[in-house]
């Protein structure tokens, strides 16, 4: 894919472009979380001079001390990047020295399930005073089409000290402009099958020069940059990907409930359907959606669609089906206990896995949190084990104050409930030592035992 469009670059863009291409550019990454930290490390590894910015002093202090706070990122990787010049800071004035600034801040939902763009707004306000002529600003946070143009650009234009304007479409300016693009983050935490640098990077500039600069920036660390014609198209690409996932997961979740009722093994069916060499992509059922993306992002589009008098029915229906899954799991535990002449009320349940998916240390929106709440409401005594969480305290929507229980003496529990299928568990051994295992992930695939109830 060519890096340059046909548009001649003005001098201020050309200097930045050349530094990006030579990997001598200075990159500022704002928001050093699950997305921003690995991204900073990729840029650093490729030779760029990277400075990470965050308002969370504990993260900045950890990084400056060469420590990691994300399980799958070893401290050695941070220390190696430090040797190559990686720095972390809370001092936003250092942004003025950057060639490109990339924002990776949260985009959650409010309590009323509406887009909470306060992080993007606050970050844009924090960037604006330090903005320099010719700088490229890229938003990576997942959001609805129009955020970059309608929300971010006006804040950057209004707040900068030099009266700079975003480069307008079709009229390259020699002076007084900055460049803006959107590029969605496509990381799949815990996925070891695709190397991160091999995931094509979609870029959409506010106009062509910004697209050129952004494509050049990301081609320094990703094998392919995929250009789209606007920031809106890039924003929508990410939402299409996540809505596609959300809707298909809802479909298999619904078909799982039906199949189990019919006595058909849905996992066997999915494996068989996956042998079709075209037209079928497998999705797997589970205890409900989790993470910062799939349960949230589709509702960014539903909200925006209302501005166009449009009702996103697939999104609403998928949300309804997926949100019902934790209650379905609890109902399945109750039924399984009933078969053993036990009531859920008063039963002792050990829940395996708190993370929203296997082999990661991310608890955000995890269905395990709702499942614990529902089990407790029914009077069960719930304990948990998760190798990634020694304790679970309080978060945005929960206050559990629990400590990890070892996977020992399993016969003391009325039920062992598998919510997250971490690879660390020895499922054969767990089944052998438990009285009853309710499995919401098909983690016990291939193990034959009357003690297993799949749900
Ligand atoms: N986590 C993923 O797997 C993933 C995948 C694809 C896309 N995304 C998207 O990427 C974005 C970031 O997600 P994340 O998982 O990295 O979030 P995160 O919560 O792990 O990290 C965000 C970081 O931003 C910092 N921050 C918040 N406000 C700030 C401000 N005003 N200035 C500077 N720093 C600030 C926070 O302190 C935090 O360190 C979200 O929009 C998310 O939807 C995430």
CSV table of C-alpha atoms and ligand atoms in Angstrom, one decimal:
chain,number,residue,atom,x,y,z
A,1,UNK,CA,0.0,0.0,0.0
A,2,UNK,CA,1.5,3.4,-1.0
A,3,UNK,CA,2.2,5.8,1.9
A,4,UNK,CA,1.7,9.0,0.1
A,5,UNK,CA,-1.4,10.4,-1.6
A,6,UNK,CA,-1.1,12.6,-4.6
A,7,UNK,CA,-1.3,15.7,-2.4
A,8,UNK,CA,1.9,17.7,-2.2
A,9,UNK,CA,2.9,18.2,1.4
A,10,UNK,CA,3.5,21.7,2.7
A,11,UNK,CA,6.9,22.2,4.4
A,12,UNK,CA,5.5,22.0,7.9
A,13,UNK,CA,4.0,18.6,7.2
A,14,UNK,CA,7.0,17.4,5.1
A,15,UNK,CA,9.4,17.8,8.1
A,16,UNK,CA,7.1,15.8,10.3
A,17,UNK,CA,6.6,13.3,7.5
A,18,UNK,CA,10.3,12.7,7.0
A,19,UNK,CA,10.9,12.2,10.7
A,20,UNK,CA,8.0,9.7,10.9
A,21,UNK,CA,9.3,7.8,7.9
A,22,UNK,CA,12.9,7.8,9.3
A,23,UNK,CA,11.5,6.7,12.7
A,24,UNK,CA,13.3,9.6,14.4
A,25,UNK,CA,9.9,11.3,15.2
A,26,UNK,CA,8.9,12.0,18.8
A,27,UNK,CA,5.7,10.3,19.7
A,28,UNK,CA,3.5,11.2,22.6
A,29,UNK,CA,0.9,8.6,23.7
A,30,UNK,CA,-1.8,9.9,26.1
A,31,UNK,CA,-3.5,7.3,28.3
A,32,UNK,CA,-1.1,4.5,29.4
A,33,UNK,CA,-3.7,1.8,29.9
A,34,UNK,CA,-4.3,-1.5,28.1
A,35,UNK,CA,-4.1,0.2,24.7
A,36,UNK,CA,-1.7,3.0,25.3
A,37,UNK,CA,1.1,1.2,27.1
A,38,UNK,CA,1.5,-1.7,24.5
A,39,UNK,CA,1.3,0.9,21.8
A,40,UNK,CA,4.1,3.0,23.4
A,41,UNK,CA,6.3,-0.1,23.6
A,42,UNK,CA,5.7,-1.0,20.0
A,43,UNK,CA,6.8,2.5,18.9
A,44,UNK,CA,9.7,2.4,21.2
A,45,UNK,CA,10.9,-1.0,19.9
A,46,UNK,CA,10.7,0.4,16.4
A,47,UNK,CA,13.1,3.2,17.3
A,48,UNK,CA,10.8,6.1,17.9
A,49,UNK,CA,11.4,8.4,20.9
A,50,UNK,CA,8.3,7.9,22.9
A,51,UNK,CA,6.8,9.8,25.8
A,52,UNK,CA,3.8,8.5,27.6
A,53,UNK,CA,1.3,10.9,29.3
A,54,UNK,CA,-1.2,10.0,31.9
A,55,UNK,CA,-3.1,11.8,34.7
A,56,UNK,CA,-2.7,8.7,36.9
A,57,UNK,CA,0.5,9.3,38.8
A,58,UNK,CA,0.8,5.7,40.0
A,59,UNK,CA,1.1,4.5,36.4
A,60,UNK,CA,3.6,7.1,35.6
A,61,UNK,CA,5.7,6.3,38.7
A,62,UNK,CA,5.6,2.6,38.0
A,63,UNK,CA,6.8,3.1,34.4
A,64,UNK,CA,9.5,5.5,35.4
A,65,UNK,CA,10.7,2.9,37.9
A,66,UNK,CA,10.6,0.2,35.2
A,67,UNK,CA,7.7,-1.7,36.7
A,68,UNK,CA,4.7,-3.0,34.8
A,69,UNK,CA,1.0,-2.9,36.0
A,70,UNK,CA,-0.4,-5.0,33.2
A,71,UNK,CA,0.0,-8.7,33.8
A,72,UNK,CA,0.9,-9.7,30.2
A,73,UNK,CA,3.6,-7.0,29.9
A,74,UNK,CA,6.8,-8.1,31.7
A,75,UNK,CA,8.8,-5.4,33.5
A,76,UNK,CA,11.8,-6.3,31.3
A,77,UNK,CA,9.9,-5.0,28.3
A,78,UNK,CA,9.4,-1.7,30.0
A,79,UNK,CA,13.0,-1.5,31.1
A,80,UNK,CA,14.2,-2.3,27.5
A,81,UNK,CA,12.0,0.5,26.2
A,82,UNK,CA,13.4,2.8,28.8
A,83,UNK,CA,16.9,2.1,27.5
A,84,UNK,CA,15.6,3.2,24.1
A,85,UNK,CA,14.3,6.5,25.6
A,86,UNK,CA,10.7,5.7,26.7
A,87,UNK,CA,9.6,8.2,29.4
A,88,UNK,CA,6.3,8.6,31.2
A,89,UNK,CA,5.1,11.9,32.6
A,90,UNK,CA,2.1,13.8,34.0
A,91,UNK,CA,3.5,17.0,32.6
A,92,UNK,CA,1.5,17.8,29.5
A,93,UNK,CA,3.7,20.8,28.5
A,94,UNK,CA,6.1,18.2,27.1
A,95,UNK,CA,3.5,17.6,24.3
A,96,UNK,CA,4.8,20.6,22.5
A,97,UNK,CA,7.9,18.7,21.7
A,98,UNK,CA,6.1,15.8,20.0
A,99,UNK,CA,5.7,15.2,16.2
A,100,UNK,CA,2.6,13.1,16.7
A,101,UNK,CA,0.2,12.8,19.7
A,102,UNK,CA,-2.0,9.7,20.1
A,103,UNK,CA,-4.9,9.7,22.5
A,104,UNK,CA,-5.9,6.3,24.0
A,105,UNK,CA,-8.3,7.4,26.8
A,106,UNK,CA,-11.4,5.6,28.0
A,107,UNK,CA,-14.8,5.9,26.3
A,108,UNK,CA,-17.2,4.2,28.8
A,109,UNK,CA,-21.0,4.6,29.1
A,110,UNK,CA,-22.6,6.8,31.7
A,111,UNK,CA,-24.9,5.4,34.4
A,112,UNK,CA,-27.8,6.0,31.9
A,113,UNK,CA,-25.9,4.0,29.2
A,114,UNK,CA,-25.1,7.0,27.1
A,115,UNK,CA,-21.6,7.8,25.7
A,116,UNK,CA,-19.3,9.3,28.3
A,117,UNK,CA,-16.9,11.4,26.2
A,118,UNK,CA,-15.6,13.3,29.2
A,119,UNK,CA,-12.2,11.6,29.0
A,120,UNK,CA,-11.8,12.6,25.3
A,121,UNK,CA,-13.0,16.1,26.1
A,122,UNK,CA,-10.7,16.5,29.0
A,123,UNK,CA,-7.7,15.1,27.1
A,124,UNK,CA,-8.4,17.4,24.2
A,125,UNK,CA,-8.5,20.4,26.6
A,126,UNK,CA,-5.2,19.3,28.1
A,127,UNK,CA,-3.6,18.9,24.7
A,128,UNK,CA,-4.8,22.2,23.1
A,129,UNK,CA,-2.6,24.7,25.0
A,130,UNK,CA,0.6,22.8,23.9
A,131,UNK,CA,-0.4,22.2,20.3
A,132,UNK,CA,2.2,23.2,17.7
A,133,UNK,CA,2.1,24.0,14.0
A,134,UNK,CA,2.3,20.8,11.8
A,135,UNK,CA,1.7,18.4,14.7
A,136,UNK,CA,-0.5,15.3,14.0
A,137,UNK,CA,-3.1,14.4,16.6
A,138,UNK,CA,-4.7,11.0,16.4
A,139,UNK,CA,-7.6,9.7,18.4
A,140,UNK,CA,-7.7,6.0,19.0
A,141,UNK,CA,-10.5,5.7,21.5
A,142,UNK,CA,-13.5,3.8,20.2
A,143,UNK,CA,-16.4,6.2,19.6
A,144,UNK,CA,-19.3,7.1,17.3
A,145,UNK,CA,-18.8,8.6,13.9
A,146,UNK,CA,-18.4,12.3,14.2
A,147,UNK,CA,-16.5,12.5,17.5
A,148,UNK,CA,-13.2,13.6,16.0
A,149,UNK,CA,-14.7,16.2,13.8
A,150,UNK,CA,-17.6,17.5,16.1
A,151,UNK,CA,-16.0,17.2,19.5
A,152,UNK,CA,-12.2,16.9,19.4
A,153,UNK,CA,-11.3,19.4,16.6
A,154,UNK,CA,-13.3,22.3,18.0
A,155,UNK,CA,-11.7,21.9,21.4
A,156,UNK,CA,-8.2,21.8,19.9
A,157,UNK,CA,-8.9,24.8,17.8
A,158,UNK,CA,-10.4,26.9,20.6
A,159,UNK,CA,-7.8,26.1,23.2
A,160,UNK,CA,-4.5,26.4,21.4
A,161,UNK,CA,-2.3,29.5,22.1
A,162,UNK,CA,-1.2,30.2,18.5
A,163,UNK,CA,-4.6,30.5,16.8
A,164,UNK,CA,-3.9,27.3,14.9
A,165,UNK,CA,-6.6,25.7,12.8
A,166,UNK,CA,-7.0,22.1,11.7
A,167,UNK,CA,-5.9,21.7,8.1
A,168,UNK,CA,-9.1,22.1,6.1
A,169,UNK,CA,-10.1,19.7,3.3
A,170,UNK,CA,-8.8,20.3,-0.2
A,171,UNK,CA,-6.7,23.5,0.5
A,172,UNK,CA,-3.3,22.7,1.8
A,173,UNK,CA,-2.0,25.5,4.0
A,174,UNK,CA,1.7,26.4,4.4
A,175,UNK,CA,1.4,27.8,7.9
A,176,UNK,CA,-0.9,27.9,10.9
A,177,UNK,CA,-2.4,24.4,10.8
A,178,UNK,CA,-2.3,21.1,12.6
A,179,UNK,CA,-3.4,17.7,11.4
A,180,UNK,CA,-6.0,15.4,12.8
A,181,UNK,CA,-6.8,11.7,12.2
A,182,UNK,CA,-8.8,8.8,13.7
A,183,UNK,CA,-7.3,5.3,13.9
A,184,UNK,CA,-9.2,2.6,15.8
A,185,UNK,CA,-7.4,0.3,18.2
A,186,UNK,CA,-7.9,-3.3,17.2
A,187,UNK,CA,-6.0,-5.1,20.0
A,188,UNK,CA,-7.4,-8.4,21.1
A,189,UNK,CA,-6.0,-9.0,24.6
A,190,UNK,CA,-4.9,-12.5,25.3
A,191,UNK,CA,-4.9,-13.4,21.6
A,192,UNK,CA,-1.6,-15.0,20.8
A,193,UNK,CA,-2.4,-16.2,17.3
A,194,UNK,CA,-1.9,-12.8,15.6
A,195,UNK,CA,1.1,-10.7,16.3
A,196,UNK,CA,0.0,-7.2,17.2
A,197,UNK,CA,2.1,-5.6,14.4
A,198,UNK,CA,0.4,-7.8,11.8
A,199,UNK,CA,-3.0,-6.4,12.6
A,200,UNK,CA,-3.7,-4.0,9.8
A,201,UNK,CA,-4.2,-0.4,11.1
A,202,UNK,CA,-7.1,1.6,9.7
A,203,UNK,CA,-6.5,5.3,9.4
A,204,UNK,CA,-8.8,8.1,8.4
A,205,UNK,CA,-7.6,11.7,8.3
A,206,UNK,CA,-9.7,14.9,8.5
A,207,UNK,CA,-8.2,15.5,5.0
A,208,UNK,CA,-5.6,13.8,2.9
A,209,UNK,CA,-2.4,15.2,4.4
A,210,UNK,CA,-3.5,14.0,7.9
A,211,UNK,CA,-4.2,10.5,6.4
A,212,UNK,CA,-0.7,10.5,4.8
A,213,UNK,CA,0.9,11.4,8.1
A,214,UNK,CA,-1.1,9.0,10.1
A,215,UNK,CA,-0.5,6.1,7.6
A,216,UNK,CA,3.3,6.9,7.7
A,217,UNK,CA,3.2,7.0,11.5
A,218,UNK,CA,1.6,3.6,11.8
A,219,UNK,CA,3.6,2.0,9.0
A,220,UNK,CA,6.5,2.5,11.4
A,221,UNK,CA,5.1,-0.3,13.6
A,222,UNK,CA,2.3,-2.1,11.7
A,223,UNK,CA,2.8,-4.1,8.6
A,224,UNK,CA,-0.2,-2.5,6.8
A,225,UNK,CA,-2.0,0.8,7.1
A,226,UNK,CA,-5.5,0.8,5.6
A,227,UNK,CA,-6.6,4.2,4.5
A,228,UNK,CA,-10.2,5.3,4.6
A,229,UNK,CA,-11.6,8.6,3.3
A,230,UNK,CA,-12.5,10.3,6.5
A,231,UNK,CA,-12.3,10.2,10.3
A,232,UNK,CA,-16.0,9.2,10.3
A,233,UNK,CA,-15.3,6.1,8.2
A,234,UNK,CA,-12.5,5.1,10.5
A,235,UNK,CA,-14.7,5.6,13.6
A,236,UNK,CA,-17.5,3.5,12.0
A,237,UNK,CA,-15.1,0.7,10.9
A,238,UNK,CA,-14.3,0.0,14.6
A,239,UNK,CA,-18.0,0.0,15.5
A,240,UNK,CA,-19.0,-2.3,12.6
A,241,UNK,CA,-16.3,-4.8,13.8
A,242,UNK,CA,-17.5,-4.7,17.4
A,243,UNK,CA,-21.2,-4.7,16.5
A,244,UNK,CA,-20.6,-7.7,14.2
A,245,UNK,CA,-19.1,-9.5,17.2
A,246,UNK,CA,-21.7,-8.5,19.6
A,247,UNK,CA,-24.6,-9.5,17.4
A,248,UNK,CA,-23.0,-12.9,16.5
A,249,UNK,CA,-22.2,-13.7,20.1
A,250,UNK,CA,-25.9,-12.9,21.0
A,251,UNK,CA,-27.0,-15.3,18.2
A,252,UNK,CA,-24.9,-18.2,19.5
A,253,UNK,CA,-25.9,-17.5,23.1
A,254,UNK,CA,-29.5,-17.7,22.1
A,255,UNK,CA,-28.9,-20.9,20.0
A,256,UNK,CA,-27.0,-22.4,22.9
A,257,UNK,CA,-30.0,-22.0,25.3
A,258,UNK,CA,-32.2,-23.6,22.7
A,259,UNK,CA,-29.8,-26.4,21.8
A,260,UNK,CA,-29.2,-27.4,25.4
A,261,UNK,CA,-33.0,-27.6,25.8
A,262,UNK,CA,-33.1,-29.8,22.7
A,263,UNK,CA,-30.3,-32.0,24.0
A,264,UNK,CA,-28.0,-30.9,21.2
A,265,UNK,CA,-24.4,-29.9,22.0
A,266,UNK,CA,-24.0,-26.4,20.5
A,267,UNK,CA,-20.1,-26.6,20.8
A,268,UNK,CA,-20.1,-29.7,18.7
A,269,UNK,CA,-22.4,-28.0,16.2
A,270,UNK,CA,-20.1,-24.9,16.0
A,271,UNK,CA,-17.1,-27.1,15.4
A,272,UNK,CA,-18.9,-28.9,12.6
A,273,UNK,CA,-20.2,-25.7,11.0
A,274,UNK,CA,-16.6,-24.3,11.2
A,275,UNK,CA,-15.5,-26.9,8.7
A,276,UNK,CA,-17.4,-25.0,6.0
A,277,UNK,CA,-14.6,-23.3,4.0
A,278,UNK,CA,-16.7,-20.2,3.2
A,279,UNK,CA,-19.6,-18.1,4.6
A,280,UNK,CA,-19.3,-19.2,8.3
A,281,UNK,CA,-17.2,-17.6,11.0
A,282,UNK,CA,-17.4,-19.3,14.4
A,283,UNK,CA,-18.5,-17.4,17.5
A,284,UNK,CA,-18.7,-19.1,20.9
A,285,UNK,CA,-21.4,-18.8,23.6
A,286,UNK,CA,-20.5,-17.8,27.2
A,287,UNK,CA,-21.8,-16.4,30.5
A,288,UNK,CA,-22.2,-12.9,29.0
A,289,UNK,CA,-20.2,-10.2,27.4
A,290,UNK,CA,-17.3,-8.4,29.2
A,291,UNK,CA,-14.5,-6.0,28.6
A,292,UNK,CA,-14.2,-2.4,27.7
A,293,UNK,CA,-15.4,-2.9,24.1
A,294,UNK,CA,-18.1,-5.3,23.0
A,295,UNK,CA,-20.7,-4.6,25.8
A,296,UNK,CA,-20.2,-0.8,25.4
A,297,UNK,CA,-19.2,0.3,21.9
A,298,UNK,CA,-22.5,-0.7,20.1
A,299,UNK,CA,-24.4,1.7,22.3
A,300,UNK,CA,-22.2,4.6,21.1
A,301,UNK,CA,-23.8,4.0,17.7
A,302,UNK,CA,-27.3,3.5,19.0
A,303,UNK,CA,-27.1,6.8,20.8
A,304,UNK,CA,-25.8,8.7,17.8
A,305,UNK,CA,-28.4,7.0,15.5
A,306,UNK,CA,-31.2,8.8,17.5
A,307,UNK,CA,-29.9,12.0,16.0
A,308,UNK,CA,-30.9,10.6,12.7
A,309,UNK,CA,-34.3,9.2,13.9
A,310,UNK,CA,-32.9,5.8,13.5
A,311,UNK,CA,-33.5,2.8,15.7
A,312,UNK,CA,-30.6,0.2,15.7
A,313,UNK,CA,-32.7,-2.9,16.3
A,314,UNK,CA,-29.9,-5.5,16.0
A,315,UNK,CA,-27.9,-3.7,18.6
A,316,UNK,CA,-30.8,-3.5,21.0
A,317,UNK,CA,-31.8,-7.1,20.6
A,318,UNK,CA,-28.2,-8.4,20.9
A,319,UNK,CA,-27.8,-6.3,24.0
A,320,UNK,CA,-31.0,-7.8,25.5
A,321,UNK,CA,-29.9,-11.4,24.8
A,322,UNK,CA,-26.3,-11.0,26.0
A,323,UNK,CA,-27.3,-9.1,29.1
A,324,UNK,CA,-29.6,-12.0,30.1
A,325,UNK,CA,-26.8,-14.5,30.1
A,326,UNK,CA,-25.5,-14.0,33.7
A,327,UNK,CA,-29.0,-14.6,35.0
A,328,UNK,CA,-29.3,-17.7,32.8
A,329,UNK,CA,-26.0,-19.0,34.3
A,330,UNK,CA,-27.3,-18.5,37.9
A,331,UNK,CA,-30.6,-20.3,36.9
A,332,UNK,CA,-28.5,-23.2,35.6
A,333,UNK,CA,-26.6,-23.4,38.8
A,334,UNK,CA,-29.9,-23.4,40.7
A,335,UNK,CA,-31.3,-26.2,38.5
A,336,UNK,CA,-28.1,-28.3,38.8
A,337,UNK,CA,-28.1,-28.0,42.6
A,338,UNK,CA,-31.8,-28.9,42.6
A,339,UNK,CA,-30.9,-32.2,40.8
A,340,UNK,CA,-28.6,-32.8,43.7
A,341,UNK,CA,-31.5,-32.1,46.1
A,342,UNK,CA,-29.9,-28.8,47.2
A,343,UNK,CA,-31.2,-25.3,47.2
A,344,UNK,CA,-29.1,-22.4,45.9
A,345,UNK,CA,-30.0,-20.6,49.1
A,346,UNK,CA,-27.3,-21.7,51.6
A,347,UNK,CA,-25.1,-23.5,49.0
A,348,UNK,CA,-21.4,-22.9,48.8
A,349,UNK,CA,-20.2,-22.0,45.3
A,350,UNK,CA,-16.6,-21.7,44.1
A,351,UNK,CA,-16.5,-19.5,41.0
A,352,UNK,CA,-13.5,-20.2,38.7
A,353,UNK,CA,-12.4,-17.1,36.7
A,354,UNK,CA,-13.3,-13.5,37.3
A,355,UNK,CA,-11.7,-11.9,34.2
A,356,UNK,CA,-14.0,-11.3,31.3
A,357,UNK,CA,-12.1,-13.7,29.1
A,358,UNK,CA,-9.4,-16.3,29.4
A,359,UNK,CA,-5.8,-15.6,30.3
A,360,UNK,CA,-6.1,-11.9,30.8
A,361,UNK,CA,-6.1,-9.6,33.9
A,362,UNK,CA,-9.1,-7.4,32.9
A,363,UNK,CA,-12.2,-7.3,35.0
A,364,UNK,CA,-14.1,-4.5,33.3
A,365,UNK,CA,-17.7,-5.3,32.7
A,366,UNK,CA,-17.0,-9.0,33.4
A,367,UNK,CA,-20.2,-11.1,33.7
A,368,UNK,CA,-18.6,-12.7,36.8
A,369,UNK,CA,-19.4,-9.6,38.7
A,370,UNK,CA,-23.1,-9.8,37.9
A,371,UNK,CA,-23.1,-13.6,38.5
A,372,UNK,CA,-21.7,-13.1,42.0
A,373,UNK,CA,-24.3,-10.5,42.8
A,374,UNK,CA,-27.1,-12.6,41.6
A,375,UNK,CA,-25.9,-15.7,43.4
A,376,UNK,CA,-25.6,-13.8,46.6
A,377,UNK,CA,-29.1,-12.3,46.1
A,378,UNK,CA,-30.3,-15.9,46.0
A,379,UNK,CA,-28.6,-16.7,49.3
A,380,UNK,CA,-25.6,-18.6,48.0
A,381,UNK,CA,-22.2,-18.3,49.7
A,382,UNK,CA,-19.8,-17.4,46.9
A,383,UNK,CA,-16.0,-17.6,46.8
A,384,UNK,CA,-13.8,-17.2,43.8
A,385,UNK,CA,-10.5,-18.2,42.3
A,386,UNK,CA,-8.7,-16.3,39.5
A,387,UNK,CA,-4.9,-16.5,39.1
A,388,UNK,CA,-4.9,-13.0,37.8
A,389,UNK,CA,-6.8,-11.4,40.7
A,390,UNK,CA,-5.5,-12.0,44.3
A,391,UNK,CA,-8.3,-9.7,45.5
A,392,UNK,CA,-11.3,-8.0,44.0
A,393,UNK,CA,-12.3,-4.8,45.6
A,394,UNK,CA,-14.5,-2.1,44.2
A,395,UNK,CA,-14.9,-0.7,40.7
A,396,UNK,CA,-17.3,1.4,38.7
A,397,UNK,CA,-20.3,-0.9,39.2
A,398,UNK,CA,-19.3,-3.3,42.0
A,399,UNK,CA,-18.1,-3.4,45.5
A,400,UNK,CA,-17.1,-7.0,46.4
A,401,UNK,CA,-14.2,-6.9,48.7
A,402,UNK,CA,-13.2,-10.5,48.1
A,403,UNK,CA,-10.0,-12.5,48.3
A,404,UNK,CA,-8.9,-15.3,45.9
A,405,UNK,CA,-9.5,-18.8,47.3
A,406,UNK,CA,-7.1,-21.5,46.3
A,407,UNK,CA,-8.4,-24.4,44.2
A,408,UNK,CA,-8.2,-26.9,47.0
A,409,UNK,CA,-10.5,-29.2,48.9
A,410,UNK,CA,-13.0,-28.9,46.2
A,411,UNK,CA,-15.4,-31.4,47.7
A,412,UNK,CA,-16.3,-28.8,50.3
A,413,UNK,CA,-18.3,-26.8,47.7
A,414,UNK,CA,-21.8,-27.7,46.6
A,415,UNK,CA,-20.9,-26.4,43.2
A,416,UNK,CA,-17.9,-25.3,41.2
A,417,UNK,CA,-18.9,-22.8,38.6
A,418,UNK,CA,-16.6,-22.2,35.6
A,419,UNK,CA,-17.1,-18.6,34.4
A,420,UNK,CA,-13.7,-18.0,32.7
A,421,UNK,CA,-11.8,-20.8,31.1
A,422,UNK,CA,-8.2,-19.8,32.0
A,423,UNK,CA,-5.6,-22.1,30.6
A,424,UNK,CA,-4.0,-22.5,34.1
A,425,UNK,CA,-6.8,-24.7,35.4
A,426,UNK,CA,-6.5,-28.5,35.3
A,427,UNK,CA,-10.1,-29.2,34.4
A,428,UNK,CA,-9.8,-33.0,34.5
A,429,UNK,CA,-8.5,-32.7,38.1
A,430,UNK,CA,-11.2,-30.1,39.0
A,431,UNK,CA,-14.0,-32.4,37.8
A,432,UNK,CA,-12.5,-35.4,39.6
A,433,UNK,CA,-12.3,-33.6,42.9
A,434,UNK,CA,-15.6,-31.6,42.8
A,435,UNK,CA,-19.2,-32.7,43.7
A,436,UNK,CA,-20.8,-30.7,40.9
A,437,UNK,CA,-19.3,-28.6,38.1
A,438,UNK,CA,-21.4,-26.1,36.1
A,439,UNK,CA,-19.5,-25.1,33.0
A,440,UNK,CA,-20.5,-21.9,31.1
A,441,UNK,CA,-17.5,-22.0,28.7
A,442,UNK,CA,-17.2,-25.6,27.5
A,443,UNK,CA,-13.9,-25.7,29.4
A,444,UNK,CA,-14.5,-29.3,30.2
A,445,UNK,CA,-14.8,-30.3,26.6
A,446,UNK,CA,-13.9,-33.9,26.1
A,447,UNK,CA,-14.3,-34.8,29.8
A,448,UNK,CA,-17.1,-37.3,30.4
A,449,UNK,CA,-18.6,-37.1,33.9
A,450,UNK,CA,-22.1,-37.1,35.3
A,451,UNK,CA,-20.9,-34.3,37.6
A,452,UNK,CA,-20.6,-31.8,34.7
A,453,UNK,CA,-23.5,-29.6,33.7
A,454,UNK,CA,-22.8,-27.4,30.7
A,455,UNK,CA,-24.8,-24.2,30.4
B,1,LIG,N1,-8.6,-2.6,26.1
B,1,LIG,C1,-8.8,-3.0,24.9
B,1,LIG,O1,-8.6,-4.2,24.6
B,1,LIG,C2,-9.3,-2.1,23.8
B,1,LIG,C3,-9.3,-2.6,22.5
B,1,LIG,C4,-9.7,-1.8,21.5
B,1,LIG,C5,-10.1,-0.5,21.7
B,1,LIG,N2,-10.1,0.0,23.0
B,1,LIG,C6,-10.4,1.4,23.3
B,1,LIG,O2,-9.2,2.1,23.6
B,1,LIG,C7,-9.5,3.2,24.5
B,1,LIG,C8,-8.7,3.0,25.8
B,1,LIG,O3,-9.0,1.8,26.4
B,1,LIG,P1,-8.0,1.2,27.5
B,1,LIG,O4,-8.5,-0.2,27.6
B,1,LIG,O5,-6.6,1.4,27.2
B,1,LIG,O6,-8.4,2.0,28.8
B,1,LIG,P2,-7.6,2.1,30.2
B,1,LIG,O7,-8.6,2.5,31.2
B,1,LIG,O8,-6.9,0.8,30.4
B,1,LIG,O9,-6.5,3.2,30.0
B,1,LIG,C9,-6.9,4.6,29.8
B,1,LIG,C10,-5.8,5.4,30.4
B,1,LIG,O10,-6.1,6.8,30.2
B,1,LIG,C11,-5.8,7.6,31.3
B,1,LIG,N3,-6.5,8.8,31.2
B,1,LIG,C12,-7.8,9.1,31.5
B,1,LIG,N4,-8.1,10.4,31.3
B,1,LIG,C13,-6.9,11.0,30.9
B,1,LIG,C14,-6.6,12.3,30.6
B,1,LIG,N5,-7.5,13.3,30.7
B,1,LIG,N6,-5.3,12.5,30.3
B,1,LIG,C15,-4.4,11.5,30.2
B,1,LIG,N7,-4.7,10.3,30.5
B,1,LIG,C16,-5.9,10.0,30.9
B,1,LIG,C17,-6.2,6.7,32.4
B,1,LIG,O11,-5.5,7.1,33.6
B,1,LIG,C18,-5.7,5.3,31.9
B,1,LIG,O12,-4.4,5.1,32.3
B,1,LIG,C19,-11.0,3.1,24.8
B,1,LIG,O13,-11.7,3.9,23.9
B,1,LIG,C20,-11.3,1.6,24.4
B,1,LIG,O14,-12.7,1.5,24.0
B,1,LIG,C21,-9.6,-0.8,24.1
